[in-house]
XYZ file of C-alpha atoms in Angstrom:
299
model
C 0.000 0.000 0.000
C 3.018 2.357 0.895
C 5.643 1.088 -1.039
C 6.482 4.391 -2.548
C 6.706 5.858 1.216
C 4.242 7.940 0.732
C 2.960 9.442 3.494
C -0.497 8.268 4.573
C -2.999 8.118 7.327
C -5.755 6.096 7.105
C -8.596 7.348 8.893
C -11.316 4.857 10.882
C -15.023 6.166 11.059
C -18.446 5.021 11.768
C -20.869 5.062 14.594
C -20.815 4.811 17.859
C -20.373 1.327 19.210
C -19.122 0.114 15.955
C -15.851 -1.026 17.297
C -13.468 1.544 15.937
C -11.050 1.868 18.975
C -10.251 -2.014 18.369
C -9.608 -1.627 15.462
C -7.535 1.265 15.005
C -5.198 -0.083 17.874
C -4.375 -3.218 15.940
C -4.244 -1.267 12.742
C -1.494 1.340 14.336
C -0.011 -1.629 16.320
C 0.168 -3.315 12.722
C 1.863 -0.696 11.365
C 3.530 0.073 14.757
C 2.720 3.821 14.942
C 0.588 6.363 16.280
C -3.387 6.938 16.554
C -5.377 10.950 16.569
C -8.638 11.141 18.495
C -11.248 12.401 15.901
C -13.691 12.392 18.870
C -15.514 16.002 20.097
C -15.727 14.236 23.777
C -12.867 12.224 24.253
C -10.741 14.959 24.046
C -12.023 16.249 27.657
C -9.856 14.624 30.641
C -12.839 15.493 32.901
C -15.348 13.258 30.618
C -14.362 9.279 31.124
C -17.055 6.798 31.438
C -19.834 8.539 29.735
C -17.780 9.087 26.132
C -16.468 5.427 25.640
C -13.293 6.462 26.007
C -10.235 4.104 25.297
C -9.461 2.241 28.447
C -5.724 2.801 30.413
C -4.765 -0.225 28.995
C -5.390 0.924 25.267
C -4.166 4.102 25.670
C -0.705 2.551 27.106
C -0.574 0.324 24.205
C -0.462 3.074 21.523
C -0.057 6.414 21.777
C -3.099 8.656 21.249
C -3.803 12.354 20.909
C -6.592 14.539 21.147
C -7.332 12.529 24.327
C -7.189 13.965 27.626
C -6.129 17.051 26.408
C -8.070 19.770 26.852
C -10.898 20.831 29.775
C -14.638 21.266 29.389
C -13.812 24.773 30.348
C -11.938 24.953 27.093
C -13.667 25.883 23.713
C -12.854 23.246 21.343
C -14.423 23.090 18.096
C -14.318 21.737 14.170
C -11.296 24.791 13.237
C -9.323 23.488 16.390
C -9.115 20.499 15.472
C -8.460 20.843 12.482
C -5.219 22.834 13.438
C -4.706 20.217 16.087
C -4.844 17.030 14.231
C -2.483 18.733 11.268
C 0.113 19.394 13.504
C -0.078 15.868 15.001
C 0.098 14.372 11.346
C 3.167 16.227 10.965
C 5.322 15.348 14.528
C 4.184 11.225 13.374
C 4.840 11.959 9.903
C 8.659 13.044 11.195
C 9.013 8.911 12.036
C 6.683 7.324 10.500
C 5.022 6.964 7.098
C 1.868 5.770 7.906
C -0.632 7.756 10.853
C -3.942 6.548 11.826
C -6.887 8.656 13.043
C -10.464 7.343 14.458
C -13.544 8.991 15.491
C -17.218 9.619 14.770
C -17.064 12.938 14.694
C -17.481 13.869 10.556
C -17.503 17.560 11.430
C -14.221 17.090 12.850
C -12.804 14.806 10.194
C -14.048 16.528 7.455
C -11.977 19.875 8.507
C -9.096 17.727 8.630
C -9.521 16.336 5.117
C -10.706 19.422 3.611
C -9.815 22.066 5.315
C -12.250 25.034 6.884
C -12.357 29.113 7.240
C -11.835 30.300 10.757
C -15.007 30.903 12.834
C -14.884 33.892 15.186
C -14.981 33.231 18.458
C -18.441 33.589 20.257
C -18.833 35.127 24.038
C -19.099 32.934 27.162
C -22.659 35.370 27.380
C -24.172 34.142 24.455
C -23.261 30.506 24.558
C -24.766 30.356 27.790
C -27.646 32.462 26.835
C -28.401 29.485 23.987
C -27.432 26.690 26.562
C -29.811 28.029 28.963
C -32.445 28.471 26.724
C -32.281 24.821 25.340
C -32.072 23.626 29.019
C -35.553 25.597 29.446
C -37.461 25.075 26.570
C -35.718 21.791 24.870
C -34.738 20.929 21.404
C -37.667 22.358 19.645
C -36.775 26.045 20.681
C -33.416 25.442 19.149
C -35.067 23.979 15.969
C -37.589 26.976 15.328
C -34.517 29.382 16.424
C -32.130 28.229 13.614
C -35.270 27.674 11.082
C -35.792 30.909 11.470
C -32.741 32.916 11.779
C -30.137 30.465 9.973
C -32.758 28.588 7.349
C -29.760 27.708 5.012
C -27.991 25.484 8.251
C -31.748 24.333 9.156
C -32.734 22.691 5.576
C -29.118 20.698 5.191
C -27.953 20.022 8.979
C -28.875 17.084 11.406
C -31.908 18.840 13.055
C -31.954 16.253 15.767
C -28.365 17.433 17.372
C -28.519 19.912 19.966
C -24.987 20.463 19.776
C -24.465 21.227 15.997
C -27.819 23.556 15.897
C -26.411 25.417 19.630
C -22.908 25.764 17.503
C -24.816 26.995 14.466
C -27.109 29.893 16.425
C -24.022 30.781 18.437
C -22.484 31.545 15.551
C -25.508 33.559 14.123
C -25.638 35.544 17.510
C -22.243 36.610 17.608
C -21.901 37.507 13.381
C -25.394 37.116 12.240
C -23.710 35.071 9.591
C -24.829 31.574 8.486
C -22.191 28.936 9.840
C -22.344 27.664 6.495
C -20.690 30.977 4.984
C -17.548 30.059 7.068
C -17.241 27.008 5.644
C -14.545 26.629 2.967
C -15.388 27.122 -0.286
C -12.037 25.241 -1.847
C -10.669 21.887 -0.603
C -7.758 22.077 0.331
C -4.789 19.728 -0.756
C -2.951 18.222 2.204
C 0.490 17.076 1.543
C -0.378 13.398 2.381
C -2.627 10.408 1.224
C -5.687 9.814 2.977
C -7.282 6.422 3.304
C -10.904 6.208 4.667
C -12.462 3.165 5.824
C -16.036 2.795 7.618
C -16.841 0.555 9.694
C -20.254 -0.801 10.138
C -22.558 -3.905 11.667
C -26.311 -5.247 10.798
C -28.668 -3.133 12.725
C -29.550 -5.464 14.976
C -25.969 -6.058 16.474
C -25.522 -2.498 16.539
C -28.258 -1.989 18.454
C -26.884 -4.528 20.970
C -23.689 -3.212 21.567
C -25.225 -0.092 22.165
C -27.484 -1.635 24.564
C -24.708 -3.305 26.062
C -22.062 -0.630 26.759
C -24.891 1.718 28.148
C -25.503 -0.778 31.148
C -21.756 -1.377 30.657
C -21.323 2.491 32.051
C -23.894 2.461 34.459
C -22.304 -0.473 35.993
C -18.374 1.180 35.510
C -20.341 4.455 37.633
C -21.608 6.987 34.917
C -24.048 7.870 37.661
C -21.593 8.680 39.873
C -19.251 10.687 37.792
C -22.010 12.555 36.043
C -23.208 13.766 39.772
C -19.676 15.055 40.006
C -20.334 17.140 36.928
C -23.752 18.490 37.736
C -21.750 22.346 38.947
C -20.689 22.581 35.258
C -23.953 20.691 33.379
C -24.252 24.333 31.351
C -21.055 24.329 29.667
C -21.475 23.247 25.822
C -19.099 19.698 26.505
C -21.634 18.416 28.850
C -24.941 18.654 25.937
C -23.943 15.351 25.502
C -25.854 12.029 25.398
C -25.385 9.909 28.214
C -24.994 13.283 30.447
C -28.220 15.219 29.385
C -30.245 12.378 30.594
C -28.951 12.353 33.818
C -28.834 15.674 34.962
C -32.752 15.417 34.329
C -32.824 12.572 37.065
C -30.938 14.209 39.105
C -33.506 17.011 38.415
C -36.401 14.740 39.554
C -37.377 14.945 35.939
C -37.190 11.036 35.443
C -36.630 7.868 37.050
C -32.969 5.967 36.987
C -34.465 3.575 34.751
C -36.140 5.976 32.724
C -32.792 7.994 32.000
C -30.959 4.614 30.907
C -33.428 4.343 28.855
C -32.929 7.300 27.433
C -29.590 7.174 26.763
C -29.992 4.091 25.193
C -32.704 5.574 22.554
C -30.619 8.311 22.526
C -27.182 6.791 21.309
C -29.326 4.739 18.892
C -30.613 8.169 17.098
C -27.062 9.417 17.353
C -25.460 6.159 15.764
C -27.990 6.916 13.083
C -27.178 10.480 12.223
C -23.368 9.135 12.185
C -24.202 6.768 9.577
C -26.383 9.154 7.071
C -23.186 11.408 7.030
C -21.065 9.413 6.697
C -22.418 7.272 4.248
C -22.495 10.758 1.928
C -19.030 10.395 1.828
C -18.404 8.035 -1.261
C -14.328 7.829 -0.487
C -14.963 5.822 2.597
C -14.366 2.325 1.661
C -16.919 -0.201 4.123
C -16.225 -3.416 6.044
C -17.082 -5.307 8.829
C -15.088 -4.007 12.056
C -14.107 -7.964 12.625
C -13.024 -8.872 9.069
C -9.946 -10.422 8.534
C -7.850 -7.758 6.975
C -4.092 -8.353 5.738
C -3.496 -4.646 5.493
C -2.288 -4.680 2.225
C -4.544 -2.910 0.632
C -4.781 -0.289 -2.600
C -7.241 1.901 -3.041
């Protein structure tokens, strides 16, 4: 695949639950070098259970980044990544040829691929102004907000994800800009190959694992660490699945069970969205997550 010594890095997507950790850690240990976290959660060292993070063992067996290293306190978004991941490519790129990067998070992978025009920074006031609003009204507010003031976002964006639509109005407030006109018009041309390769299950055995590592985290103390988190529950890295749900127990707004439910129903609607954008993407190149794979592959 890299005879030429071309530099490469082969990215790993697909949705949650898939099994793309696994994977990527015996593709990097194949090709004994380094993995980058394409993962808007994962990269917060006060997040654990909650965001399926890589376990200590994993993350002693290869090297990661863009896990663990920043705070929810931190912004951290698609154009910080972007400069992020780059800069990663390069320092492996220095000793290896070959990089590997996983994640679910196409917003995040697609501004390393292609590149994207710098959003301007948005005040602490008005991201908690939209939080706060969500937390009081819910996710239709933030639909008819964005319908209305940012219709171009509304007709083409996942209009079930709190967390893109928050992003896109925050954006609105601060410019009064579309997100959308940010977005670079030109790809840009990275100085190394990229690989793409989506992983993916039958529905039903998706829906299991999900099933399974939900009461998987309950049992590892999500509880427990999310009631740690309930002083910051407004700040943007906490709309998350997994926490939303319960804060609103802890809230008296729903039972235990009720919550893990939830979160279950949730993460199935999110490992949905995953797939319908990523499945727009025609370079990814789909297997099964346990196929037998020599490696030696060229696209």
């Amino acid at each position: 695949m890299n005879s030429n010594k071309e530099k490469t890095i082969i990215i790993v997507v697909g949705p949650t639950a898939v099994g793309k950790t696994s994977f990527a850690i015996r593709l990097a240990k194949h090709f004994k070098t380094e993995i980058i976290s394409a993962d808007s959660r994962q990269c917060f060292k006060e997040l654990n259970i909650g965001v399926a993070k890589p376990t200590f063992n994993e993350l002693q067996s290869i090297p990661h980044y863009f896990i663990n290293s920043h705070s929810i306190t931190e912004e951290v978004n698609a154009g910080i990544f972007e400069k992020y991941a780059v800069q990663k490519a390069d320092e492996i790129f220095t000793f290896k040829n070959i990089a590997v990067m996983v994640g679910g998070t196409g917003l995040y992978i697609n501004a390393f691929c292609n590149g994207m025009d710098e959003i301007p920074k948005v005040s602490l006031e008005i991201r908690n102004q939209i939080i706060s609003n969500y937390q009081l009204h819910g996710l239709s507010w933030l639909q008819n907000e964005i319908k209305i003031k940012d219709y171009e976002f509304w007709i083409n964006s996942a209009q079930q994800n709190p967390q893109r639509l928050m992003r896109a109005l925050e954006v609105f407030y601060a410019t009064g800009r579309s997100i959308n006109s940010f977005k670079n018009k030109s790809q840009i041309n990275r100085p190394f190959k990229i690989i793409k390769l989506g992983l993916e299950l039958p529905k039903d055995e998706l829906r299991k694992n999900i099933d399974d590592r939900v009461d998987k985290m309950i049992e590892e103390g999500l509880v427990e660490e999310v009631k740690l988190l309930i002083p910051f529950q407004q700040l943007n890295a906490l709309q998350t699945v997994g926490y939303r749900e319960l804060f609103d127990f802890f809230e008296n707004k729903n039972s235990l069970k009720a919550a893990i439910e939830r979160i279950k129903i949730s993460t199935r609607q999110y490992a949905k969205r995953q797939l319908t954008w990523f499945k727009k993407d025609t370079e990814i190149h789909w297997i099964h997550p346990n196929k037998t794979f020599d490696f030696n592959f060229d696209y």
